[in-house]
PDB file of C-alpha atoms in Angstrom:
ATOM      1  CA  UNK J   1      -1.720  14.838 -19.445  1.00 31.00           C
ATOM      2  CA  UNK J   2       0.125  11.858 -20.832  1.00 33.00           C
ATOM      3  CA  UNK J   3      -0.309   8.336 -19.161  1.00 44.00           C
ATOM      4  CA  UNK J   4       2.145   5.696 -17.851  1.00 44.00           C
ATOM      5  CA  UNK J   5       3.685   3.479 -21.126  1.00 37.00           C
ATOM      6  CA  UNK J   6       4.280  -0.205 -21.173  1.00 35.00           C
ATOM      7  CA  UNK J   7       6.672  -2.283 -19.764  1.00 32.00           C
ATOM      8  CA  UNK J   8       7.111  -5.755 -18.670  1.00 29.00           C
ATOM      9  CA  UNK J   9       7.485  -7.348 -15.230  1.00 30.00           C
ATOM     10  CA  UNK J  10      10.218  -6.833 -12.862  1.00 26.00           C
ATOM     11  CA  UNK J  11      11.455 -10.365 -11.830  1.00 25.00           C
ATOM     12  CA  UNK J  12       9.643 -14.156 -11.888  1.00 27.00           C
ATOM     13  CA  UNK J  13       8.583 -13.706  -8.135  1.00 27.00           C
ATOM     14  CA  UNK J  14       6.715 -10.441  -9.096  1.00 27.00           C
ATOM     15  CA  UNK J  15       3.376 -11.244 -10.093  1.00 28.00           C
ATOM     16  CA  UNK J  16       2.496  -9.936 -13.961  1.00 32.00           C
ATOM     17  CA  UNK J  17       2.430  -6.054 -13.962  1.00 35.00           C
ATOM     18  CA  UNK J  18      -0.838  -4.609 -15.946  1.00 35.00           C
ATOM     19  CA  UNK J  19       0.246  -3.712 -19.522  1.00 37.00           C
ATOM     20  CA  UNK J  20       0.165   0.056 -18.576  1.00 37.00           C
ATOM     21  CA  UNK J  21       3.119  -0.160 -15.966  1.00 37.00           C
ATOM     22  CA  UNK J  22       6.451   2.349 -16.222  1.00 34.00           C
ATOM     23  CA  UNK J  23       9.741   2.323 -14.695  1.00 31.00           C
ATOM     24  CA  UNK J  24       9.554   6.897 -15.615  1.00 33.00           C
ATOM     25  CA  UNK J  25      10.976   8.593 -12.533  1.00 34.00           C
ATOM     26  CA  UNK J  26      10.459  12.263 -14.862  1.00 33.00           C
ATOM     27  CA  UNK J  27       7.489  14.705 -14.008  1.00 38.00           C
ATOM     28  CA  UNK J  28       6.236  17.208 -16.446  1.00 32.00           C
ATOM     29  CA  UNK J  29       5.297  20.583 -15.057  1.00 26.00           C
ATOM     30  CA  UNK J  30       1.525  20.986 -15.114  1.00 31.00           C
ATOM     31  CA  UNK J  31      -1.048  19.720 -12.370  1.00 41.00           C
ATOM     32  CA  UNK J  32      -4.095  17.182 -12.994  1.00 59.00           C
ATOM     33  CA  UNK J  33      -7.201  19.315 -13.580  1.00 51.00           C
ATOM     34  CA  UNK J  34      -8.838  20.676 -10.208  1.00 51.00           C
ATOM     35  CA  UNK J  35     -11.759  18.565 -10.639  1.00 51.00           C
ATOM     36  CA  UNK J  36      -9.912  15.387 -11.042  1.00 60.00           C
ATOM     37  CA  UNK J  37      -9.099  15.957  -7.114  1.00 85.00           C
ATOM     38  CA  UNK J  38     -12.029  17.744  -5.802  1.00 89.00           C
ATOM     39  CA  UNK J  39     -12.202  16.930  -2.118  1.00 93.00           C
ATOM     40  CA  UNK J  40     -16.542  17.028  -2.178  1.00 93.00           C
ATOM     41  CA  UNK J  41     -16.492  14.156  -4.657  1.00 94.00           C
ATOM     42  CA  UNK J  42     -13.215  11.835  -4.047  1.00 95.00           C
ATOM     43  CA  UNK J  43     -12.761   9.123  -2.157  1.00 97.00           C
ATOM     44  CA  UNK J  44      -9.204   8.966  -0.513  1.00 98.00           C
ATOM     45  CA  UNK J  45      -7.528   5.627  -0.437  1.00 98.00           C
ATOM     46  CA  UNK J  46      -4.132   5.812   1.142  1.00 98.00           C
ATOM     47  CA  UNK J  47      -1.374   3.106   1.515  1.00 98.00           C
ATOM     48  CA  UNK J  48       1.019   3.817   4.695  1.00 98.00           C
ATOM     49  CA  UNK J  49       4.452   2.496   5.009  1.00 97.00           C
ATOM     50  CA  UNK J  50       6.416   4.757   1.937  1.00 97.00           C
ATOM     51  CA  UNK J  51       2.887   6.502   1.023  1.00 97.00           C
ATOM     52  CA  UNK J  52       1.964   8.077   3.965  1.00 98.00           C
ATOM     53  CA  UNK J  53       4.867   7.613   6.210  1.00 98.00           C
ATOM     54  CA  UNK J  54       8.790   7.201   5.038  1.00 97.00           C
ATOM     55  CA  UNK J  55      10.110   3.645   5.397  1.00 95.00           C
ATOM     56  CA  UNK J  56      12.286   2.928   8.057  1.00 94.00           C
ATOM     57  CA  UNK J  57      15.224   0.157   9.295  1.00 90.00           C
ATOM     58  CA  UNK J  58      12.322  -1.910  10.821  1.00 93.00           C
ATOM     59  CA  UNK J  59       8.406  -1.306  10.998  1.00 94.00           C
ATOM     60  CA  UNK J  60       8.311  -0.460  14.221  1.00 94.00           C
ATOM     61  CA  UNK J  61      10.239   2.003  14.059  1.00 96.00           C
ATOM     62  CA  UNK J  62       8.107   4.146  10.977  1.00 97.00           C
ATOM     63  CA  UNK J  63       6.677   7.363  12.034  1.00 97.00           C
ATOM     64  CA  UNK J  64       3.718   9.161  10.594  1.00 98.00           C
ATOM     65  CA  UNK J  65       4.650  12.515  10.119  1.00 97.00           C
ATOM     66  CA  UNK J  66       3.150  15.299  12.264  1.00 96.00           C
ATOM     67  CA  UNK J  67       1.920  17.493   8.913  1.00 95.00           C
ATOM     68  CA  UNK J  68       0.650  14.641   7.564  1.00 97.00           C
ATOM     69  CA  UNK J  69      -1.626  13.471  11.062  1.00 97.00           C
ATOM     70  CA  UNK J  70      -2.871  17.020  10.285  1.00 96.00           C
ATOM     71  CA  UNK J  71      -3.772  17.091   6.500  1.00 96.00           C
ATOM     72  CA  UNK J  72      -5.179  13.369   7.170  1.00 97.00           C
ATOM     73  CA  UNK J  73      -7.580  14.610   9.921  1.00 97.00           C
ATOM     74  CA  UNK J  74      -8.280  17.797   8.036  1.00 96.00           C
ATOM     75  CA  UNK J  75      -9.206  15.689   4.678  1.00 96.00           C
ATOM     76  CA  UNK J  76     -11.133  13.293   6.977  1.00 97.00           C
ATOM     77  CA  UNK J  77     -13.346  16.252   8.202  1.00 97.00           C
ATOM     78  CA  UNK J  78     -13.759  18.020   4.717  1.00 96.00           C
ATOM     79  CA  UNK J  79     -14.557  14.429   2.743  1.00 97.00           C
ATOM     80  CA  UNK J  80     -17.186  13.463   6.113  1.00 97.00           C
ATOM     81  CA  UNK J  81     -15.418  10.411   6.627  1.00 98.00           C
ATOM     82  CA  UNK J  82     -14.494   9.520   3.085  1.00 98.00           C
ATOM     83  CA  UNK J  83     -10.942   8.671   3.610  1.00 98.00           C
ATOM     84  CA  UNK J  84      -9.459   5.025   4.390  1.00 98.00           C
ATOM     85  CA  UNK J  85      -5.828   3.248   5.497  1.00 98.00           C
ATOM     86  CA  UNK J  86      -5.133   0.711   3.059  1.00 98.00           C
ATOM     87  CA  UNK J  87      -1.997  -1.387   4.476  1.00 97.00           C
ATOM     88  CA  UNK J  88      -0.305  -4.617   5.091  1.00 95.00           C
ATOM     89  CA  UNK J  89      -0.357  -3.467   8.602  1.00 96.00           C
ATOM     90  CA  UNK J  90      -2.903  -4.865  10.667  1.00 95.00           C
ATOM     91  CA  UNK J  91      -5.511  -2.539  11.915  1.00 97.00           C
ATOM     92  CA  UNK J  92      -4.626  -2.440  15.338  1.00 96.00           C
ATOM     93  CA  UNK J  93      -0.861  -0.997  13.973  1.00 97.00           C
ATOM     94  CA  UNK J  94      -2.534   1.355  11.438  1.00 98.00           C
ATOM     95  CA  UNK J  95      -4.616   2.730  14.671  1.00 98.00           C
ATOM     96  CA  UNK J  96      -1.508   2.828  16.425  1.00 97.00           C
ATOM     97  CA  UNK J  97       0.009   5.056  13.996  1.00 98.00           C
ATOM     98  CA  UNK J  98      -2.352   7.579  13.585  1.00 98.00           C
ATOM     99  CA  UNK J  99      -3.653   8.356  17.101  1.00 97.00           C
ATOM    100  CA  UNK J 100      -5.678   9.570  17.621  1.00 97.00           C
ATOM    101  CA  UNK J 101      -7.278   9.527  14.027  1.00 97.00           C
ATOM    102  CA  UNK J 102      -9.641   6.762  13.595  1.00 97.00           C
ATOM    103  CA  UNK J 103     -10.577   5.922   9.962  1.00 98.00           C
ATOM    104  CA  UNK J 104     -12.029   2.921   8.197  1.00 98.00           C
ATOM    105  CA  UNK J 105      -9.243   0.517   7.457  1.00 98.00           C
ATOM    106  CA  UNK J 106      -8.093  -2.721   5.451  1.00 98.00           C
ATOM    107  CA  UNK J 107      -5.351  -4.257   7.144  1.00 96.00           C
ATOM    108  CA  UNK J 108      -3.515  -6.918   6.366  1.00 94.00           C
ATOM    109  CA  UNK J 109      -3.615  -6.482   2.538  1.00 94.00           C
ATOM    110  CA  UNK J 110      -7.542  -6.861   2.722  1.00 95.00           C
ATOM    111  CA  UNK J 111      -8.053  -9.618   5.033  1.00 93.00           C
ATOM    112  CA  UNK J 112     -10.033  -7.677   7.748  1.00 95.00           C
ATOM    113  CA  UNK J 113     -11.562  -4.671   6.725  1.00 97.00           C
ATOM    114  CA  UNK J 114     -13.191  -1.758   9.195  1.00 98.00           C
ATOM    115  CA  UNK J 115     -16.043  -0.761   8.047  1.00 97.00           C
ATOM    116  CA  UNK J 116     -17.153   3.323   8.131  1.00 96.00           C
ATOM    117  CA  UNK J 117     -19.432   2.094  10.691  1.00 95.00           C
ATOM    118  CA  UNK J 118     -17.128   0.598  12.941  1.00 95.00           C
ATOM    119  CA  UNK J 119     -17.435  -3.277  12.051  1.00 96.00           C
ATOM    120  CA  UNK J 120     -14.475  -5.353  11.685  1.00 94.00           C
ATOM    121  CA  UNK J 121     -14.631  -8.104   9.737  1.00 93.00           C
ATOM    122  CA  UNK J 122     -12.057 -10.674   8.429  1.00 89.00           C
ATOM    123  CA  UNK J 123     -12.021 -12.698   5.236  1.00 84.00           C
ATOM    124  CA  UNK J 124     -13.359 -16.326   5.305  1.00 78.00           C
ATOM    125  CA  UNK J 125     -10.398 -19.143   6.454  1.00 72.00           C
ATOM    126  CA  UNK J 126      -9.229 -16.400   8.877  1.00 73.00           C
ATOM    127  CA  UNK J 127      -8.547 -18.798  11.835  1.00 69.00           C
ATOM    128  CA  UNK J 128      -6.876 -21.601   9.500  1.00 69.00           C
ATOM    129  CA  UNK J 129      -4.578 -19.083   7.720  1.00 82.00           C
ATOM    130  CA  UNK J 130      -3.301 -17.863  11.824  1.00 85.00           C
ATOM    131  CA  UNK J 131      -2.883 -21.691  12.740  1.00 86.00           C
ATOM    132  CA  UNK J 132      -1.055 -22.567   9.456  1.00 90.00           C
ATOM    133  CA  UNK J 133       1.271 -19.324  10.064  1.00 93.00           C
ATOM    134  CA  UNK J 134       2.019 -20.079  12.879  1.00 90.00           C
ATOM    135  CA  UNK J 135       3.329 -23.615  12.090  1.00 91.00           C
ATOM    136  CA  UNK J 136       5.279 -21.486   8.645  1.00 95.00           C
ATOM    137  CA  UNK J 137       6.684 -19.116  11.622  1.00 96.00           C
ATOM    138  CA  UNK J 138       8.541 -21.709  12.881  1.00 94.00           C
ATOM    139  CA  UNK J 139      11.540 -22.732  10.239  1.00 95.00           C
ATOM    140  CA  UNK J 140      11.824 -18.832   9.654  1.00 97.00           C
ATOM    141  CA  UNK J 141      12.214 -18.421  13.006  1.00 97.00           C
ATOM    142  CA  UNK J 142      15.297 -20.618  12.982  1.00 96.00           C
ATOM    143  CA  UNK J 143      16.457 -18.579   9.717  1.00 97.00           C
ATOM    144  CA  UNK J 144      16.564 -15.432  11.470  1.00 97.00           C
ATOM    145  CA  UNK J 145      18.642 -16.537  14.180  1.00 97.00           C
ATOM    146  CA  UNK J 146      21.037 -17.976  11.558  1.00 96.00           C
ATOM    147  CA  UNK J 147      20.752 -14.490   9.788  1.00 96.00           C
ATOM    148  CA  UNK J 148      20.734 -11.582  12.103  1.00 90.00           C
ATOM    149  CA  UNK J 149      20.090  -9.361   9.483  1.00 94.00           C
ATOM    150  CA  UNK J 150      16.807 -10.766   8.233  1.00 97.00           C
ATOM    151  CA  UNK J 151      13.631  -9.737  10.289  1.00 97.00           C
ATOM    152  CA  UNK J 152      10.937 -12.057  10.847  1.00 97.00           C
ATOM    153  CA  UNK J 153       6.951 -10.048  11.073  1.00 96.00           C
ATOM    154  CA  UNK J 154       4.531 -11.852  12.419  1.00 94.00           C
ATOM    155  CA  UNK J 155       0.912 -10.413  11.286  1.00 93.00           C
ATOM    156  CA  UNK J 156      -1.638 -12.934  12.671  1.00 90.00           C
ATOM    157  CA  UNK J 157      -2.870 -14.544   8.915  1.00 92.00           C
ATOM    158  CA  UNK J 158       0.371 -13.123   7.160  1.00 93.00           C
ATOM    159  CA  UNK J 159       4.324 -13.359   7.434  1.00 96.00           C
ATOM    160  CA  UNK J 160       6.574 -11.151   6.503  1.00 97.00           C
ATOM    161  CA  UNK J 161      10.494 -11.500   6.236  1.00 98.00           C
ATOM    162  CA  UNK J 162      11.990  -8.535   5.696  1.00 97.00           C
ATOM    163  CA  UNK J 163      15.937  -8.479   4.739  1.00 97.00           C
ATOM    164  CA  UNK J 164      16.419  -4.509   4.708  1.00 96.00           C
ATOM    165  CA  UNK J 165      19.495  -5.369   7.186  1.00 94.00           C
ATOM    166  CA  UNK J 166      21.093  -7.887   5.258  1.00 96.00           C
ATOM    167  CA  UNK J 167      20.101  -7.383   1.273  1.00 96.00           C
ATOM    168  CA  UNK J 168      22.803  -9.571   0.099  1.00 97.00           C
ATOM    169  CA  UNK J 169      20.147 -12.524   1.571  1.00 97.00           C
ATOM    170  CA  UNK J 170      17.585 -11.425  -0.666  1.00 97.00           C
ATOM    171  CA  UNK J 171      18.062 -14.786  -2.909  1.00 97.00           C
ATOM    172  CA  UNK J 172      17.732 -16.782   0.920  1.00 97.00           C
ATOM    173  CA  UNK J 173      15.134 -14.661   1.405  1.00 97.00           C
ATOM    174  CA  UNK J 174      12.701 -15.357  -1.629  1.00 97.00           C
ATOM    175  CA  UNK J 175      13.725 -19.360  -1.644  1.00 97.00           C
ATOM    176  CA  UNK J 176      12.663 -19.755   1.540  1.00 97.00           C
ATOM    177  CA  UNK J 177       8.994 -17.750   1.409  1.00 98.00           C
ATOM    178  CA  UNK J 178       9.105 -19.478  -2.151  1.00 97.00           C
ATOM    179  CA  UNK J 179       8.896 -22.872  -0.364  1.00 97.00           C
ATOM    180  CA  UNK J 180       6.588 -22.360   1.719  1.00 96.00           C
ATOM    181  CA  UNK J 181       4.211 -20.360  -0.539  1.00 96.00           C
ATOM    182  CA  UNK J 182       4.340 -23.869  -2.941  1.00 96.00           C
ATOM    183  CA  UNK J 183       3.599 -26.068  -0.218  1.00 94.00           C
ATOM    184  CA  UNK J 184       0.838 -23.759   1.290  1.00 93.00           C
ATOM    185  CA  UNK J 185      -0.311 -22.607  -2.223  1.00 94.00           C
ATOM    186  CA  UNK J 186      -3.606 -23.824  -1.524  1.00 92.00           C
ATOM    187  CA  UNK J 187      -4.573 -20.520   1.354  1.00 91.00           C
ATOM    188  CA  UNK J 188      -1.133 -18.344   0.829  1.00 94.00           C
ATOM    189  CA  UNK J 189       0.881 -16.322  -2.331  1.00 94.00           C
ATOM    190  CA  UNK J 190       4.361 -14.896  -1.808  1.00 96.00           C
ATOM    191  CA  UNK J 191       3.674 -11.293  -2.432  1.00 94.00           C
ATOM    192  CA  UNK J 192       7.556  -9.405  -2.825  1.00 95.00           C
ATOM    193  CA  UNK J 193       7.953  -5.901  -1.559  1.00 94.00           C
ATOM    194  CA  UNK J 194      10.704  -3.320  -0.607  1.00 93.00           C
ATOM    195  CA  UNK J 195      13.349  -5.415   0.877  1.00 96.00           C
ATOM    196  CA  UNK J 196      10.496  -7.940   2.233  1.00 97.00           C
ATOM    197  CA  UNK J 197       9.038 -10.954   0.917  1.00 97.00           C
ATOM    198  CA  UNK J 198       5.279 -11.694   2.382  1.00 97.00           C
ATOM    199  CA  UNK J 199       3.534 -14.871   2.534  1.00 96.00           C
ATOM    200  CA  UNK J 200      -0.078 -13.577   2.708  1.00 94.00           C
ATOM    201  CA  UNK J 201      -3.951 -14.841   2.517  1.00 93.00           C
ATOM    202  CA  UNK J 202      -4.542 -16.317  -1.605  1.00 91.00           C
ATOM    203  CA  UNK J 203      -8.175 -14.524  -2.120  1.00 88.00           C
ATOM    204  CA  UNK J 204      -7.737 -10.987  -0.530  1.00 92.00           C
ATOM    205  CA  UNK J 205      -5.968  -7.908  -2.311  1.00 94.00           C
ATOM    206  CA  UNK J 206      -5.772  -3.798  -1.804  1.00 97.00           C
ATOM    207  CA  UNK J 207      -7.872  -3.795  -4.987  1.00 96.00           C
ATOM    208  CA  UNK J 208     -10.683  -6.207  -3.599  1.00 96.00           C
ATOM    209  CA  UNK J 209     -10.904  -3.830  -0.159  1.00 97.00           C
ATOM    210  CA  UNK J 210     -11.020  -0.421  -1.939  1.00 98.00           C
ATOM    211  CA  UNK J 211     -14.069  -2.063  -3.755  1.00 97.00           C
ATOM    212  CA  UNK J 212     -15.858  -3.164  -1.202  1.00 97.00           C
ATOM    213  CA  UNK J 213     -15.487  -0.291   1.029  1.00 98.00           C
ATOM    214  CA  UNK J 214     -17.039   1.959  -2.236  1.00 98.00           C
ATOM    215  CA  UNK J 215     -19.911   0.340  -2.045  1.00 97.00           C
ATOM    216  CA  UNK J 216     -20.776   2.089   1.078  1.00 97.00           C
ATOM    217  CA  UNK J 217     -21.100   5.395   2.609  1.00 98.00           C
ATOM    218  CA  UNK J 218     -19.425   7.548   3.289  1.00 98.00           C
ATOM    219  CA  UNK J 219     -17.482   6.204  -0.124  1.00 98.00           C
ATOM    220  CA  UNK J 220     -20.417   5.133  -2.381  1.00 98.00           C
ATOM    221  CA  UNK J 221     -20.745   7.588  -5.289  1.00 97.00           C
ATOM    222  CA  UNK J 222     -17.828   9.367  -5.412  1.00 97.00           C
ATOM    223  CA  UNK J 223     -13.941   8.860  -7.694  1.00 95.00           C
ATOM    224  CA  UNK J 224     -11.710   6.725  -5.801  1.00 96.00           C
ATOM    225  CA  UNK J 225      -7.965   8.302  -5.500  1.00 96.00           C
ATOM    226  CA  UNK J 226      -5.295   5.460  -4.555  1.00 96.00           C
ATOM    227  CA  UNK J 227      -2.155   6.397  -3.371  1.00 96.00           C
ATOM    228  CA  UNK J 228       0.901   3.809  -2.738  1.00 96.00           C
ATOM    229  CA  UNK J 229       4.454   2.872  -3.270  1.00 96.00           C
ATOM    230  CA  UNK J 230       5.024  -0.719  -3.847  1.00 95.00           C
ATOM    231  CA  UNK J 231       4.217  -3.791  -5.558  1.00 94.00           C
ATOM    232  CA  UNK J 232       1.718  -4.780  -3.095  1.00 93.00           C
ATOM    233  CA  UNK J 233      -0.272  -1.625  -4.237  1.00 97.00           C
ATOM    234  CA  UNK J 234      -0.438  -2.535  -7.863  1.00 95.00           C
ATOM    235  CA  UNK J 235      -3.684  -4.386  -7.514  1.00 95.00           C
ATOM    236  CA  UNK J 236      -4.963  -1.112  -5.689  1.00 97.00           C
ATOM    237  CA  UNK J 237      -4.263   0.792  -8.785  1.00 96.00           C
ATOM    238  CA  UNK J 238      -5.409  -1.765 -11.227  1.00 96.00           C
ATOM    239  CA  UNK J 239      -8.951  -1.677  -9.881  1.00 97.00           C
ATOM    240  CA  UNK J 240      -9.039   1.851  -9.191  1.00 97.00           C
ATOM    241  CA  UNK J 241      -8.134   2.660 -12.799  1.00 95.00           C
ATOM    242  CA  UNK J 242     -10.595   0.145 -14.118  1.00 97.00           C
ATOM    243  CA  UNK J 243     -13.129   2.289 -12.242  1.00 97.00           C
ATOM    244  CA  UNK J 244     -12.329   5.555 -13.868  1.00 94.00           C
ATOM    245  CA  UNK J 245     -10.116   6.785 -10.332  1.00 93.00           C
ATOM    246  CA  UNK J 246      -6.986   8.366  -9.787  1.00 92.00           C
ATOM    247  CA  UNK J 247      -4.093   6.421  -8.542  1.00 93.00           C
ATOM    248  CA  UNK J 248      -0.630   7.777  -7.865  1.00 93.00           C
ATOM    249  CA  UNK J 249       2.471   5.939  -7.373  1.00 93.00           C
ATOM    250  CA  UNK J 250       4.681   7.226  -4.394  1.00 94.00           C
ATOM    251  CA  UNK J 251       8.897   7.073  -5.645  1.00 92.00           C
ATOM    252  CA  UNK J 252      10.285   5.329  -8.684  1.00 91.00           C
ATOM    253  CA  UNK J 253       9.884   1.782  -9.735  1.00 89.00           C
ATOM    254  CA  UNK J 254       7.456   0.169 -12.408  1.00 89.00           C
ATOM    255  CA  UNK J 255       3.238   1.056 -11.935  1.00 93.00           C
ATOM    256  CA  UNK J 256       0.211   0.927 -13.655  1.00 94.00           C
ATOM    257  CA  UNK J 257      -0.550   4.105 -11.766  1.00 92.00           C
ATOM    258  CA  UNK J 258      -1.392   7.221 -13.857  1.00 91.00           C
ATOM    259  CA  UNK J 259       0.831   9.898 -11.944  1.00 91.00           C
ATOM    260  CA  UNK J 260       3.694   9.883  -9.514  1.00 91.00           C
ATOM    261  CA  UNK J 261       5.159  11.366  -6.481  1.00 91.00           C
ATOM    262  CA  UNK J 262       9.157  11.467  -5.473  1.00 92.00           C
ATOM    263  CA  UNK J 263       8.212  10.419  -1.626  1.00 94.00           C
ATOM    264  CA  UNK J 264       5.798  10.781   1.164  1.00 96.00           C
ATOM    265  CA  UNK J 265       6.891  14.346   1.927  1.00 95.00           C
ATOM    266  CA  UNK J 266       5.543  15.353  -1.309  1.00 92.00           C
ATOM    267  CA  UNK J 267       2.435  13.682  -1.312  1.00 92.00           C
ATOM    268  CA  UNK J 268       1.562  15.694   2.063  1.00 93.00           C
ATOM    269  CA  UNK J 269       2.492  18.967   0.452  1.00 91.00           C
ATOM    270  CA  UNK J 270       0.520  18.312  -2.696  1.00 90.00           C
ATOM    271  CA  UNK J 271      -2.629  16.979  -0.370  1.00 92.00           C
ATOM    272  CA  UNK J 272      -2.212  20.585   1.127  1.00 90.00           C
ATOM    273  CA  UNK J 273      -2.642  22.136  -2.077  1.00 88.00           C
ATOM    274  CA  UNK J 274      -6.330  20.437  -1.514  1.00 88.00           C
ATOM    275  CA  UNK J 275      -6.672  22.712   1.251  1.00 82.00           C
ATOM    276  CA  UNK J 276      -5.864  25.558  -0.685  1.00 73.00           C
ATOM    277  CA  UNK J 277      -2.563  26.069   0.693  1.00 62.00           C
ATOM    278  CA  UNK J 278       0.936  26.408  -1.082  1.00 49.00           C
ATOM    279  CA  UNK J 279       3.155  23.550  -1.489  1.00 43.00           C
ATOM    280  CA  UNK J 280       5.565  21.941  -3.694  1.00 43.00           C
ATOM    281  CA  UNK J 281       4.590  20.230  -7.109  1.00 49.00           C
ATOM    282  CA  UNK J 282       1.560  18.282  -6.758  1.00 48.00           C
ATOM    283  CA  UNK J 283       1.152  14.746  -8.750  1.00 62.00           C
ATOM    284  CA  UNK J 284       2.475  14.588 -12.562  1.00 62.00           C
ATOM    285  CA  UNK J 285       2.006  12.873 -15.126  1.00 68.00           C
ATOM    286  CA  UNK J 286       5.027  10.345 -15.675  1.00 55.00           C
ATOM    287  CA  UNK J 287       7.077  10.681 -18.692  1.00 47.00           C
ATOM    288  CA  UNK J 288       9.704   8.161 -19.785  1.00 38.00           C
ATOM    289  CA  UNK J 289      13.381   9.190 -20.116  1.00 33.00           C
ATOM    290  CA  UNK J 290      17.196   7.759 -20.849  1.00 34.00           C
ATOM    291  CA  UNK J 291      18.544   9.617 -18.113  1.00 34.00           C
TER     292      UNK J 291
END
């Protein structure tokens, strides 16, 4: 199996891509070994919007899938609890979404994490970074109802302005989260995304919450597996490949992950294959073409 080749960063908002990331969109033929994915000793780390559940016009509007509510709850069952929701969501909307599953969680890119156990808790500077969103919420506010097309998310200790409706305001879109990220750079970064830019908490990342939930049963002692689709989830798959794991990248785009998947649909059918049941093409390898 052949691993992701080098490339460099995307654009000057996108923070610096590890040396190992690819813009490949080919898969070879052949599966990862069976023991790099056997259920009794993996630990199943799963992004949602694009990963688990297709992207839609607005994020209320995304949908998990009804085969994939199944193979989660079915993996949840066979791994005794060793699966988690990974998300810029907040928890409450990740719980929302897949009712009536209940898994441990890290919400808001990290900043609250739900613990196997049950315990929420919610990174230091919690309260300050909800008062000084609120006051950012404000002038973006006013640019949405100047810009019908852009879409203002509200997440508690995170912003999001998402311009899926209106991509020819992408450049409005990043100068304005821009300016506020420099003048709250002391508690925020301006994370970019699919069609969204995101001002979110400075000391909290995917990476830091899969590594703190490993640390703990039902997790502890066994290969992490990341699976996402953006750049939010690159510092997911940084960590997790530092740590000897398996990370896949959902669709095309540039990764440090080690194999990819063309959508969410796919990675449900390969997760079947877990199950021992027949599906599409499971994970490959990425290869680097002209086409």
């Amino acid at each position: 199996m052949q691993r992701t080749t080098s490339s460099p960063p995307v654009t000057d908002v996108t923070p610096k891509a590890p040396s190992s990331a690819t813009s490949a969109t080919a898969f070879a033929a052949s599966p990862p070994a069976q023991h790099a994915v056997n259920v009794a000793t993996v630990a199943f780390f799963f992004d949602l919007d694009g990963t688990l559940a297709p992207l839609a016009a607005r994020p209320d509007a995304v949908k998990l899938p009804r085969d994939t509510a199944r193979v989660l709850a079915r993996l949840f069952e066979r791994t005794n609890g060793a699966i988690a929701v990974v998300s810029g969501r907040a928890i409450d909307d990740i719980d929302g979404l897949l009712a009536p599953l209940r898994v441990p969680a890290a919400g808001l890119h990290g900043a609250e994490i739900r613990h196997a156990h049950g315990g929420l808790v919610r990174a230091e500077g919690h309260a300050a970074d909800t008062e000084s969103v609120a006051a950012m919420a404000a002038p973006l506010q006013a640019l949405v109802a100047q810009h019908p097309g852009l879409l203002l998310e509200n997440k508690g200790c995170a912003l999001a302005l998402h311009y899926r409706g209106a991509p020819e305001l992408a450049g409005v879109a990043r100068d304005t989260m821009r300016s506020l990220a420099d003048l709250h750079a002391d508690r925020f970064s301006l994370q970019p995304g699919k069609l969204v830019f995101e001002l979110r908490p400075r000391n909290v990342s995917k990476g830091r919450a899969i590594s703190t939930l490993l640390n703990e049963a039902p997790f502890a002692g066994r290969t992490p597996l990341f699976a996402g689709d953006d750049l939010t989830d690159e510092a997911g798959f940084a960590d997790v490949n530092a740590l000897g794991g398996i990370t896949i990248k959902i669709g095309d785009g540039e990764s440090c992950a080690h194999y990819r998947l063309p959508s969410p649909e796919a990675l449900t059918a390969w997760l079947l294959t877990l199950h021992g049941d027949t599906s599409p093409a499971p994970p490959q390898p990425s290869q680097e073409t002209d086409a």
